[in-house]
mmCIF file of C-alpha atoms and ligand atoms in Angstrom:
data_model
loop_
_atom_site.group_PDB
_atom_site.id
_atom_site.type_symbol
_atom_site.label_atom_id
_atom_site.label_comp_id
_atom_site.label_asym_id
_atom_site.label_seq_id
_atom_site.Cartn_x
_atom_site.Cartn_y
_atom_site.Cartn_z
ATOM 1 C CA MET A 251 43.787 141.872 177.705
ATOM 2 C CA ASN A 252 44.077 139.058 175.184
ATOM 3 C CA ARG A 253 45.130 135.495 175.959
ATOM 4 C CA VAL A 254 46.718 133.098 173.468
ATOM 5 C CA ARG A 255 47.420 129.498 174.458
ATOM 6 C CA VAL A 256 50.493 127.683 173.174
ATOM 7 C CA GLU A 257 49.310 124.067 173.146
ATOM 8 C CA LEU A 258 52.183 121.734 173.938
ATOM 9 C CA GLY A 259 50.634 119.061 176.151
ATOM 10 C CA THR A 260 52.018 119.216 179.674
ATOM 11 C CA ARG A 261 54.240 122.141 178.649
ATOM 12 C CA SER A 262 51.372 124.328 177.374
ATOM 13 C CA TYR A 263 51.358 127.944 178.492
ATOM 14 C CA ASP A 264 49.537 131.246 178.100
ATOM 15 C CA VAL A 265 50.705 134.396 176.397
ATOM 16 C CA LEU A 266 48.917 137.367 177.941
ATOM 17 C CA ILE A 267 48.908 140.536 175.837
ATOM 18 C CA GLY A 268 47.700 143.925 177.038
ATOM 19 C CA ALA A 269 48.527 147.143 178.865
ATOM 20 C CA GLY A 270 49.413 147.062 182.577
ATOM 21 C CA LEU A 271 50.758 143.510 182.716
ATOM 22 C CA VAL A 272 53.992 144.565 184.435
ATOM 23 C CA ALA A 273 51.949 146.256 187.163
ATOM 24 C CA GLY A 274 49.960 143.027 187.473
ATOM 25 C CA ALA A 275 52.979 140.697 187.390
ATOM 26 C CA GLY A 276 52.921 139.950 191.123
ATOM 27 C CA LYS A 277 49.321 138.717 190.985
ATOM 28 C CA ALA A 278 50.009 136.672 187.848
ATOM 29 C CA LEU A 279 53.149 135.029 189.227
ATOM 30 C CA ALA A 280 52.284 134.473 192.889
ATOM 31 C CA PRO A 281 50.158 131.359 192.227
ATOM 32 C CA MET A 282 53.067 129.818 190.257
ATOM 33 C CA LEU A 283 55.607 130.159 193.083
ATOM 34 C CA ARG A 284 56.396 127.487 195.675
ATOM 35 C CA ARG A 285 58.500 129.968 197.610
ATOM 36 C CA LYS A 286 57.982 133.698 197.303
ATOM 37 C CA ARG A 287 61.122 134.800 195.526
ATOM 38 C CA VAL A 288 62.214 135.313 191.922
ATOM 39 C CA ALA A 289 65.438 136.115 190.088
ATOM 40 C CA ILE A 290 65.124 138.737 187.351
ATOM 41 C CA VAL A 291 67.635 139.088 184.535
ATOM 42 C CA THR A 292 67.286 142.253 182.492
ATOM 43 C CA ASP A 293 69.386 144.750 180.575
ATOM 44 C CA GLU A 294 70.640 148.056 181.949
ATOM 45 C CA THR A 295 68.315 150.179 179.787
ATOM 46 C CA VAL A 296 65.199 148.228 180.736
ATOM 47 C CA ALA A 297 66.352 148.156 184.367
ATOM 48 C CA THR A 298 66.605 151.958 184.496
ATOM 49 C CA LEU A 299 63.208 152.490 182.857
ATOM 50 C CA HIS A 300 61.060 149.670 184.174
ATOM 51 C CA LEU A 301 62.675 147.522 186.892
ATOM 52 C CA PRO A 302 61.339 149.688 189.750
ATOM 53 C CA ALA A 303 57.748 149.126 188.530
ATOM 54 C CA LEU A 304 58.243 145.363 188.185
ATOM 55 C CA THR A 305 59.958 145.109 191.578
ATOM 56 C CA HIS A 306 57.153 147.104 193.193
ATOM 57 C CA ALA A 307 54.494 144.865 191.612
ATOM 58 C CA LEU A 308 56.214 141.711 192.868
ATOM 59 C CA GLU A 309 57.028 143.007 196.347
ATOM 60 C CA ALA A 310 53.413 144.121 196.764
ATOM 61 C CA GLU A 311 52.526 140.414 196.640
ATOM 62 C CA GLY A 312 55.258 139.523 199.144
ATOM 63 C CA ILE A 313 57.633 138.202 196.471
ATOM 64 C CA ALA A 314 61.339 138.846 197.179
ATOM 65 C CA VAL A 315 63.310 140.058 194.176
ATOM 66 C CA ASN A 316 66.951 139.856 193.114
ATOM 67 C CA ALA A 317 67.918 141.366 189.767
ATOM 68 C CA LEU A 318 70.914 141.188 187.447
ATOM 69 C CA PRO A 319 71.109 143.923 184.786
ATOM 70 C CA LEU A 320 73.362 143.116 181.807
ATOM 71 C CA PRO A 321 74.750 145.426 179.109
ATOM 72 C CA PRO A 322 72.187 146.013 176.331
ATOM 73 C CA GLY A 323 72.861 144.838 172.787
ATOM 74 C CA GLU A 324 73.389 141.751 170.645
ATOM 75 C CA GLY A 325 76.916 141.296 172.047
ATOM 76 C CA THR A 326 75.321 140.113 175.297
ATOM 77 C CA LYS A 327 74.133 136.888 173.615
ATOM 78 C CA SER A 328 77.613 135.454 174.223
ATOM 79 C CA TRP A 329 79.414 132.637 176.062
ATOM 80 C CA ALA A 330 80.785 135.153 178.572
ATOM 81 C CA GLU A 331 77.354 136.543 179.534
ATOM 82 C CA LEU A 332 75.828 133.047 179.561
ATOM 83 C CA GLN A 333 78.425 132.044 182.146
ATOM 84 C CA ARG A 334 77.790 135.217 184.148
ATOM 85 C CA VAL A 335 73.993 134.729 184.220
ATOM 86 C CA THR A 336 74.186 131.028 184.999
ATOM 87 C CA GLU A 337 76.711 131.431 187.829
ATOM 88 C CA TRP A 338 74.649 134.323 189.229
ATOM 89 C CA LEU A 339 71.500 132.158 189.223
ATOM 90 C CA LEU A 340 73.446 129.433 191.059
ATOM 91 C CA GLU A 341 74.629 132.011 193.612
ATOM 92 C CA GLN A 342 70.955 133.001 194.063
ATOM 93 C CA LYS A 343 70.316 129.302 194.824
ATOM 94 C CA ILE A 344 67.649 129.122 192.136
ATOM 95 C CA GLU A 345 66.132 125.661 192.099
ATOM 96 C CA ARG A 346 64.242 123.796 189.403
ATOM 97 C CA ARG A 347 60.800 124.840 190.622
ATOM 98 C CA ASP A 348 61.734 128.478 191.183
ATOM 99 C CA LEU A 349 61.041 131.054 188.504
ATOM 100 C CA VAL A 350 63.608 133.033 186.544
ATOM 101 C CA LEU A 351 62.198 136.146 184.874
ATOM 102 C CA ALA A 352 63.599 137.304 181.524
ATOM 103 C CA PHE A 353 62.738 141.014 181.482
ATOM 104 C CA GLY A 354 63.879 142.634 178.236
ATOM 105 C CA GLY A 355 64.038 142.264 174.490
ATOM 106 C CA GLY A 356 64.971 139.246 172.415
ATOM 107 C CA VAL A 357 68.589 139.375 173.556
ATOM 108 C CA ILE A 358 67.655 138.927 177.216
ATOM 109 C CA GLY A 359 64.896 136.403 176.419
ATOM 110 C CA ASP A 360 67.168 134.204 174.298
ATOM 111 C CA LEU A 361 70.103 134.339 176.721
ATOM 112 C CA VAL A 362 68.123 133.874 179.929
ATOM 113 C CA GLY A 363 65.957 131.147 178.407
ATOM 114 C CA PHE A 364 69.097 129.239 177.444
ATOM 115 C CA SER A 365 70.604 129.687 180.884
ATOM 116 C CA ALA A 366 67.332 128.406 182.402
ATOM 117 C CA ALA A 367 67.455 125.424 180.022
ATOM 118 C CA ILE A 368 70.898 124.289 181.174
ATOM 119 C CA LEU A 369 70.764 125.332 184.843
ATOM 120 C CA ARG A 370 70.222 122.167 186.911
ATOM 121 C CA ARG A 371 69.141 120.579 183.569
ATOM 122 C CA GLY A 372 66.198 122.950 183.304
ATOM 123 C CA VAL A 373 64.496 125.485 185.563
ATOM 124 C CA ARG A 374 61.205 127.247 184.872
ATOM 125 C CA PHE A 375 61.280 130.712 183.399
ATOM 126 C CA VAL A 376 58.816 133.445 182.499
ATOM 127 C CA GLN A 377 59.208 135.840 179.598
ATOM 128 C CA LEU A 378 58.363 139.511 180.148
ATOM 129 C CA PRO A 379 59.181 140.847 176.671
ATOM 130 C CA THR A 380 59.762 144.602 176.482
ATOM 131 C CA THR A 381 60.345 145.118 172.733
ATOM 132 C CA LEU A 382 57.891 144.693 169.871
ATOM 133 C CA LEU A 383 60.186 142.053 168.409
ATOM 134 C CA ALA A 384 60.240 140.036 171.611
ATOM 135 C CA GLN A 385 56.456 140.347 172.064
ATOM 136 C CA VAL A 386 55.580 139.126 168.576
ATOM 137 C CA ASP A 387 58.277 136.525 168.171
ATOM 138 C CA SER A 388 61.203 135.700 170.422
ATOM 139 C CA SER A 389 59.355 135.308 173.744
ATOM 140 C CA VAL A 390 57.023 132.657 172.294
ATOM 141 C CA GLY A 391 58.007 129.198 171.110
ATOM 142 C CA GLY A 392 60.953 128.227 173.281
ATOM 143 C CA LYS A 393 63.898 128.870 170.981
ATOM 144 C CA THR A 394 66.708 130.007 173.271
ATOM 145 C CA GLY A 395 70.395 130.515 172.684
ATOM 146 C CA ILE A 396 73.465 132.633 172.088
ATOM 147 C CA ASN A 397 75.632 133.590 169.131
ATOM 148 C CA SER A 398 78.968 131.959 168.293
ATOM 149 C CA PRO A 399 81.958 133.555 166.580
ATOM 150 C CA ASN A 400 80.938 131.098 163.831
ATOM 151 C CA GLY A 401 77.462 132.529 163.428
ATOM 152 C CA LYS A 402 74.149 133.678 164.760
ATOM 153 C CA ASN A 403 72.118 131.585 167.247
ATOM 154 C CA LEU A 404 74.286 128.516 166.648
ATOM 155 C CA ILE A 405 74.320 127.439 170.305
ATOM 156 C CA GLY A 406 71.023 126.887 172.071
ATOM 157 C CA ALA A 407 68.158 124.703 173.178
ATOM 158 C CA PHE A 408 64.406 124.438 172.928
ATOM 159 C CA HIS A 409 63.085 125.403 176.360
ATOM 160 C CA GLN A 410 59.515 126.660 176.652
ATOM 161 C CA PRO A 411 58.622 129.426 179.118
ATOM 162 C CA SER A 412 55.926 128.779 181.717
ATOM 163 C CA LEU A 413 54.158 132.063 180.959
ATOM 164 C CA VAL A 414 54.608 135.108 178.722
ATOM 165 C CA LEU A 415 53.436 138.558 179.857
ATOM 166 C CA ALA A 416 53.531 140.965 176.886
ATOM 167 C CA ASP A 417 52.771 144.425 178.278
ATOM 168 C CA ILE A 418 52.142 146.604 175.232
ATOM 169 C CA GLY A 419 52.225 149.743 177.420
ATOM 170 C CA ILE A 420 55.939 149.185 177.979
ATOM 171 C CA LEU A 421 56.555 149.748 174.258
ATOM 172 C CA GLU A 422 55.956 153.462 174.839
ATOM 173 C CA THR A 423 59.594 153.929 175.898
ATOM 174 C CA LEU A 424 60.991 151.865 173.010
ATOM 175 C CA PRO A 425 63.015 154.002 170.563
ATOM 176 C CA ASP A 426 61.472 154.302 167.095
ATOM 177 C CA ARG A 427 64.343 152.414 165.468
ATOM 178 C CA ASP A 428 63.834 149.394 167.772
ATOM 179 C CA LEU A 429 60.077 149.557 167.250
ATOM 180 C CA LEU A 430 60.548 149.465 163.469
ATOM 181 C CA SER A 431 63.035 146.618 163.842
ATOM 182 C CA GLY A 432 60.317 144.630 165.641
ATOM 183 C CA TYR A 433 57.890 145.637 162.921
ATOM 184 C CA GLY A 434 60.108 143.717 160.491
ATOM 185 C CA GLU A 435 59.035 140.528 162.297
ATOM 186 C CA VAL A 436 55.380 141.667 162.369
ATOM 187 C CA VAL A 437 55.358 142.112 158.577
ATOM 188 C CA LYS A 438 56.961 138.688 158.264
ATOM 189 C CA TYR A 439 53.804 137.038 159.692
ATOM 190 C CA GLY A 440 51.575 138.644 157.077
ATOM 191 C CA LEU A 441 53.987 137.741 154.320
ATOM 192 C CA LEU A 442 54.419 134.128 155.355
ATOM 193 C CA GLY A 443 50.842 133.128 155.992
ATOM 194 C CA ASP A 444 48.135 135.775 156.317
ATOM 195 C CA ALA A 445 47.532 138.068 153.336
ATOM 196 C CA GLY A 446 44.604 139.691 155.181
ATOM 197 C CA PHE A 447 46.937 140.650 158.039
ATOM 198 C CA PHE A 448 49.362 142.188 155.525
ATOM 199 C CA ASP A 449 46.440 144.222 154.070
ATOM 200 C CA TRP A 450 45.635 145.353 157.624
ATOM 201 C CA LEU A 451 49.279 146.322 158.246
ATOM 202 C CA GLU A 452 49.384 148.394 155.073
ATOM 203 C CA LEU A 453 46.458 150.397 156.477
ATOM 204 C CA ASN A 454 47.317 150.424 160.187
ATOM 205 C CA GLY A 455 51.121 150.141 160.340
ATOM 206 C CA PRO A 456 51.657 153.926 160.495
ATOM 207 C CA ALA A 457 49.238 154.265 163.468
ATOM 208 C CA LEU A 458 50.908 151.334 165.201
ATOM 209 C CA ARG A 459 54.268 153.028 164.724
ATOM 210 C CA VAL A 460 53.237 156.251 166.459
ATOM 211 C CA GLY A 461 51.665 154.525 169.458
ATOM 212 C CA ASP A 462 48.063 153.508 168.685
ATOM 213 C CA GLN A 463 47.371 151.020 171.505
ATOM 214 C CA ALA A 464 44.509 149.248 169.751
ATOM 215 C CA ALA A 465 46.649 148.724 166.651
ATOM 216 C CA ARG A 466 49.535 147.425 168.751
ATOM 217 C CA LEU A 467 47.254 145.070 170.667
ATOM 218 C CA HIS A 468 45.818 143.669 167.447
ATOM 219 C CA ALA A 469 49.199 143.261 165.727
ATOM 220 C CA VAL A 470 50.895 141.574 168.691
ATOM 221 C CA THR A 471 47.909 139.289 169.250
ATOM 222 C CA ARG A 472 47.629 138.228 165.595
ATOM 223 C CA ALA A 473 51.372 137.542 165.377
ATOM 224 C CA VAL A 474 51.332 135.519 168.609
ATOM 225 C CA GLU A 475 48.253 133.560 167.448
ATOM 226 C CA MET A 476 50.080 132.618 164.260
ATOM 227 C CA LYS A 477 53.269 131.705 166.076
ATOM 228 C CA ALA A 478 51.438 129.722 168.756
ATOM 229 C CA GLY A 479 49.649 127.702 166.070
ATOM 230 C CA ILE A 480 52.838 126.929 164.184
ATOM 231 C CA VAL A 481 54.810 126.045 167.336
ATOM 232 C CA SER A 482 51.994 123.804 168.593
ATOM 233 C CA ARG A 483 52.071 121.861 165.328
ATOM 234 C CA ASP A 484 55.858 121.777 164.886
ATOM 235 C CA GLU A 485 57.742 122.637 168.084
ATOM 236 C CA THR A 486 61.228 121.588 166.965
ATOM 237 C CA GLU A 487 61.129 122.815 163.361
ATOM 238 C CA GLU A 488 60.813 119.572 161.474
ATOM 239 C CA GLY A 489 58.616 121.295 158.882
ATOM 240 C CA GLU A 490 56.171 124.182 159.094
ATOM 241 C CA ARG A 491 58.083 126.149 161.756
ATOM 242 C CA ALA A 492 60.815 126.854 159.186
ATOM 243 C CA LEU A 493 58.366 129.330 157.601
ATOM 244 C CA LEU A 494 59.023 131.639 160.567
ATOM 245 C CA ASN A 495 62.512 132.015 159.115
ATOM 246 C CA LEU A 496 61.254 133.958 156.086
ATOM 247 C CA GLY A 497 64.013 136.476 155.296
ATOM 248 C CA HIS A 498 66.343 134.991 157.907
ATOM 249 C CA THR A 499 68.883 133.239 155.666
ATOM 250 C CA PHE A 500 69.767 136.623 154.183
ATOM 251 C CA CYS A 501 69.382 138.353 157.563
ATOM 252 C CA HIS A 502 71.761 136.077 159.473
ATOM 253 C CA ALA A 503 74.487 136.491 156.833
ATOM 254 C CA LEU A 504 74.032 140.292 156.904
ATOM 255 C CA GLU A 505 74.125 140.381 160.707
ATOM 256 C CA LYS A 506 77.374 138.408 160.701
ATOM 257 C CA ALA A 507 78.809 140.613 157.933
ATOM 258 C CA THR A 508 78.028 143.724 160.007
ATOM 259 C CA GLY A 509 79.499 142.219 163.173
ATOM 260 C CA TYR A 510 76.195 141.996 165.130
ATOM 261 C CA SER A 511 76.559 145.745 165.565
ATOM 262 C CA GLY A 512 74.267 148.754 165.621
ATOM 263 C CA ARG A 513 74.768 148.995 161.845
ATOM 264 C CA LEU A 514 71.992 146.465 161.374
ATOM 265 C CA LEU A 515 69.404 145.403 163.964
ATOM 266 C CA HIS A 516 67.928 141.909 163.721
ATOM 267 C CA GLY A 517 64.467 143.018 162.599
ATOM 268 C CA GLU A 518 65.994 145.399 160.050
ATOM 269 C CA GLY A 519 67.844 142.420 158.584
ATOM 270 C CA VAL A 520 64.584 140.431 158.564
ATOM 271 C CA ALA A 521 62.828 143.204 156.608
ATOM 272 C CA ILE A 522 65.654 143.417 154.043
ATOM 273 C CA GLY A 523 65.732 139.598 153.934
ATOM 274 C CA CYS A 524 61.963 139.420 153.269
ATOM 275 C CA ALA A 525 62.323 141.912 150.408
ATOM 276 C CA LEU A 526 65.173 139.805 148.961
ATOM 277 C CA ALA A 527 63.223 136.551 149.400
ATOM 278 C CA PHE A 528 60.255 138.008 147.482
ATOM 279 C CA GLU A 529 62.572 139.365 144.776
ATOM 280 C CA LEU A 530 64.190 135.933 144.449
ATOM 281 C CA SER A 531 60.759 134.271 144.305
ATOM 282 C CA SER A 532 59.730 136.623 141.517
ATOM 283 C CA ARG A 533 62.945 136.040 139.537
ATOM 284 C CA LEU A 534 62.393 132.284 139.844
ATOM 285 C CA GLY A 535 58.893 132.742 138.406
ATOM 286 C CA LEU A 536 57.244 131.628 141.644
ATOM 287 C CA CYS A 537 55.293 134.820 142.262
ATOM 288 C CA SER A 538 54.261 137.901 140.313
ATOM 289 C CA GLN A 539 56.573 140.891 139.858
ATOM 290 C CA GLU A 540 54.033 142.970 141.777
ATOM 291 C CA ALA A 541 54.541 140.974 144.997
ATOM 292 C CA PRO A 542 58.123 142.152 145.754
ATOM 293 C CA SER A 543 57.152 145.698 144.729
ATOM 294 C CA ARG A 544 54.274 145.643 147.209
ATOM 295 C CA VAL A 545 56.506 144.351 150.010
ATOM 296 C CA ARG A 546 59.116 147.013 149.333
ATOM 297 C CA ALA A 547 56.497 149.776 149.063
ATOM 298 C CA HIS A 548 55.096 148.967 152.509
ATOM 299 C CA LEU A 549 58.518 148.777 154.160
ATOM 300 C CA ARG A 550 59.462 152.113 152.550
ATOM 301 C CA ALA A 551 56.163 153.696 153.615
ATOM 302 C CA MET A 552 56.971 152.679 157.189
ATOM 303 C CA GLY A 553 60.404 154.337 156.945
ATOM 304 C CA MET A 554 62.267 151.035 157.210
ATOM 305 C CA LYS A 555 65.474 149.722 155.729
ATOM 306 C CA VAL A 556 64.593 147.839 152.530
ATOM 307 C CA ASP A 557 67.774 147.415 150.468
ATOM 308 C CA LEU A 558 71.386 146.436 151.016
ATOM 309 C CA ALA A 559 72.059 150.078 150.089
ATOM 310 C CA ASP A 560 70.367 151.090 153.363
ATOM 311 C CA ILE A 561 73.058 149.354 155.451
ATOM 312 C CA PRO A 562 75.799 151.873 156.329
ATOM 313 C CA GLY A 563 79.496 151.062 155.935
ATOM 314 C CA ASP A 564 81.315 148.413 153.937
ATOM 315 C CA LEU A 565 79.631 145.115 153.123
ATOM 316 C CA LEU A 566 81.079 141.869 151.784
ATOM 317 C CA GLY A 567 80.662 140.762 148.164
ATOM 318 C CA ALA A 568 78.031 138.272 146.953
ATOM 319 C CA GLU A 569 80.431 135.303 147.176
ATOM 320 C CA ALA A 570 81.339 136.027 150.790
ATOM 321 C CA LEU A 571 77.691 136.576 151.807
ATOM 322 C CA ILE A 572 76.745 133.219 150.275
ATOM 323 C CA ALA A 573 79.606 131.592 152.217
ATOM 324 C CA LEU A 574 78.138 133.053 155.430
ATOM 325 C CA MET A 575 74.728 131.608 154.527
ATOM 326 C CA ALA A 576 76.309 128.170 154.411
ATOM 327 C CA GLN A 577 76.587 128.300 158.249
ATOM 328 C CA ASP A 578 72.831 128.811 158.527
ATOM 329 C CA LYS A 579 70.953 126.195 160.542
ATOM 330 C CA LYS A 580 68.653 125.693 157.545
ATOM 331 C CA VAL A 581 71.518 124.127 155.595
ATOM 332 C CA ILE A 582 70.899 120.409 155.122
ATOM 333 C CA ASP A 583 73.559 118.216 153.473
ATOM 334 C CA GLY A 584 75.345 121.431 152.523
ATOM 335 C CA ARG A 585 72.392 122.643 150.380
ATOM 336 C CA LEU A 586 70.942 126.106 150.969
ATOM 337 C CA ARG A 587 67.257 126.143 151.794
ATOM 338 C CA PHE A 588 65.293 129.358 151.472
ATOM 339 C CA ILE A 589 61.808 130.332 152.501
ATOM 340 C CA LEU A 590 60.281 131.613 149.271
ATOM 341 C CA ALA A 591 56.748 132.718 148.394
ATOM 342 C CA ARG A 592 54.087 132.163 145.746
ATOM 343 C CA GLY A 593 52.553 135.488 146.779
ATOM 344 C CA VAL A 594 51.844 137.586 149.875
ATOM 345 C CA GLY A 595 50.761 135.153 152.611
ATOM 346 C CA GLU A 596 51.973 132.079 150.725
ATOM 347 C CA ALA A 597 55.468 131.156 151.892
ATOM 348 C CA PHE A 598 56.984 127.698 151.487
ATOM 349 C CA VAL A 599 60.310 125.942 152.037
ATOM 350 C CA ALA A 600 62.365 125.750 148.830
ATOM 351 C CA GLU A 601 65.032 123.038 148.911
ATOM 352 C CA ASP A 602 66.780 123.448 145.582
ATOM 353 C CA VAL A 603 67.399 127.119 145.004
ATOM 354 C CA PRO A 604 69.904 127.587 142.150
ATOM 355 C CA GLY A 605 73.071 129.132 143.606
ATOM 356 C CA ASP A 606 73.708 131.226 140.490
ATOM 357 C CA GLN A 607 70.324 132.951 140.935
ATOM 358 C CA VAL A 608 71.152 133.838 144.546
ATOM 359 C CA HIS A 609 74.553 135.122 143.405
ATOM 360 C CA ARG A 610 72.962 137.281 140.705
ATOM 361 C CA LEU A 611 70.339 138.635 143.108
ATOM 362 C CA LEU A 612 72.984 139.671 145.640
ATOM 363 C CA THR A 613 75.294 141.090 142.977
ATOM 364 C CA ASP A 614 72.445 143.249 141.646
ATOM 365 C CA ALA A 615 71.430 144.329 145.150
ATOM 366 C CA LEU A 616 75.040 145.171 146.056
ATOM 367 C CA SER A 617 75.523 147.176 142.849
ATOM 368 C CA LEU A 618 72.848 149.640 144.075
ATOM 369 C CA ARG A 619 75.158 150.509 147.015
ATOM 370 C CA LYS A 620 77.698 152.134 144.701
HETATM 371 P P1 NAD B 29 67.250 143.774 172.160
HETATM 372 O O1 NAD B 29 66.904 142.791 173.191
HETATM 373 O O2 NAD B 29 68.698 144.097 171.954
HETATM 374 O O3 NAD B 29 66.462 145.126 172.468
HETATM 375 C C1 NAD B 29 66.638 146.240 171.621
HETATM 376 C C2 NAD B 29 67.018 147.503 172.409
HETATM 377 O O4 NAD B 29 65.863 148.012 173.051
HETATM 378 C C3 NAD B 29 68.038 147.280 173.518
HETATM 379 O O5 NAD B 29 68.947 148.353 173.494
HETATM 380 C C4 NAD B 29 67.211 147.337 174.788
HETATM 381 O O6 NAD B 29 67.946 147.796 175.896
HETATM 382 C C5 NAD B 29 66.128 148.286 174.418
HETATM 383 N N1 NAD B 29 64.859 148.121 175.107
HETATM 384 C C6 NAD B 29 64.208 146.960 175.355
HETATM 385 N N2 NAD B 29 62.989 147.217 175.833
HETATM 386 C C7 NAD B 29 62.864 148.550 175.926
HETATM 387 C C8 NAD B 29 61.830 149.415 176.333
HETATM 388 N N3 NAD B 29 60.623 148.957 176.689
HETATM 389 N N4 NAD B 29 62.062 150.747 176.317
HETATM 390 C C9 NAD B 29 63.259 151.240 175.891
HETATM 391 N N5 NAD B 29 64.260 150.471 175.457
HETATM 392 C C10 NAD B 29 64.056 149.138 175.480
HETATM 393 O O7 NAD B 29 66.721 143.365 170.728
HETATM 394 P P2 NAD B 29 65.357 142.753 170.181
HETATM 395 O O8 NAD B 29 65.152 143.409 168.888
HETATM 396 O O9 NAD B 29 64.284 142.776 171.183
HETATM 397 O O10 NAD B 29 65.726 141.213 169.968
HETATM 398 C C11 NAD B 29 66.678 140.814 169.006
HETATM 399 C C12 NAD B 29 67.136 139.405 169.333
HETATM 400 O O11 NAD B 29 66.025 138.515 169.301
HETATM 401 C C13 NAD B 29 68.147 138.873 168.333
HETATM 402 O O12 NAD B 29 69.237 138.325 169.016
HETATM 403 C C14 NAD B 29 67.375 137.768 167.600
HETATM 404 O O13 NAD B 29 68.219 136.748 167.143
HETATM 405 C C15 NAD B 29 66.439 137.301 168.662
HETATM 406 N N6 NAD B 29 65.249 136.602 168.172
HETATM 407 C C16 NAD B 29 64.944 135.394 168.717
HETATM 408 C C17 NAD B 29 63.824 134.711 168.315
HETATM 409 C C18 NAD B 29 63.445 133.414 168.967
HETATM 410 O O14 NAD B 29 62.519 132.740 168.504
HETATM 411 N N7 NAD B 29 64.069 133.048 170.065
HETATM 412 C C19 NAD B 29 62.990 135.250 167.314
HETATM 413 C C20 NAD B 29 63.328 136.489 166.764
HETATM 414 C C21 NAD B 29 64.466 137.153 167.194
HETATM 415 N N1 LIG B 30 61.835 133.009 165.138
HETATM 416 C C1 LIG B 30 61.781 131.714 164.526
HETATM 417 C C2 LIG B 30 61.166 130.662 165.369
HETATM 418 O O1 LIG B 30 60.820 130.881 166.494
HETATM 419 O O2 LIG B 30 61.057 129.550 164.922
#
């Protein structure tokens, strides 16, 4: 088992990464509890596959369990489900010093973390991430929230978990498409700040995909180390943390354009967004032409979506996609900010990206869909 510390003063916490952490959850959580009960929020798929094991582990330590399974999918990050979770936690008489467990992927982690942030002005919660995406990214760093009809993740709060238990064994039941979606966020870490990690992924990504536990342990740990470092230095995204949004300006517009549906998963949009960000960087003369080719080659080798042409169904035109980007949280004074790169592992925040270049990039990318 590996342990990564997120250093945030009195709100510091550990991220434990390894196999068997769900089975050990009772022992890990018991010392944190003032009274021996927890409320678990999960999704129906995770509940069917893994809730009995988690419940057993907790009850073995004398911890009473109540669980609320929600429908799986991005649509659950909504006002309606936020109300349902929060009222349910009130009915469970969850108090500030109790623990709420978010047991699922990024959808459950974001929604439950936000509910915990606003319930009684903040109750403690623990993340038990069950997808690769949630283990490498969403469970760490305290960004919580829901989607609005106006856009992705526009309503939320920073609320750090008290502990993260990333059981890599639980990834064995994750469908390949969801695993690859999470891999989009894994690649992002190499691209934004660790060229050596990207080299390692080029060699070991295929083994990770088919279940190599050592490769999964290394990839999750390296990603969490990078995220923990960035969050410790810039918790509320005044600067460096924005680098974690590499590919996300494109991704959020594409997710909105596809209706937050199964047509495009979040990590798939991140992968396509990273490829577009590198292409834009190259066109602006910021990095070599080889860099976007290398990014695309690795994503293709992994069997991932790479181009706008890989998104099924109708898509908006360049103008409309740019209009959707204008709702992005990275917009400041109405100007689009992008995370661009000077090479693999060398991302930076670009404030003044010429709109006509973005338009041309998207027009060219859309033309390949014909
Ligand atoms: P998800 O939570 O929808 O999970 C994907 C699918 O996998 C779901 O159908 C789920 O039921 C299923 N599943 C989960 N664990 C499983 C398991 N072990 N075995 C079998 N099936 C399992 O999606 P996700 O990709 O985990 O998360 C995407 C969300 O994360 C997006 O809303 C995104 O905005 C958010 N996110 C947040 C942050 C952050 O910092 N807070 C960072 C990145 C992404
Ligand atoms: N996933 C982006 C962040 O946590 O800042």
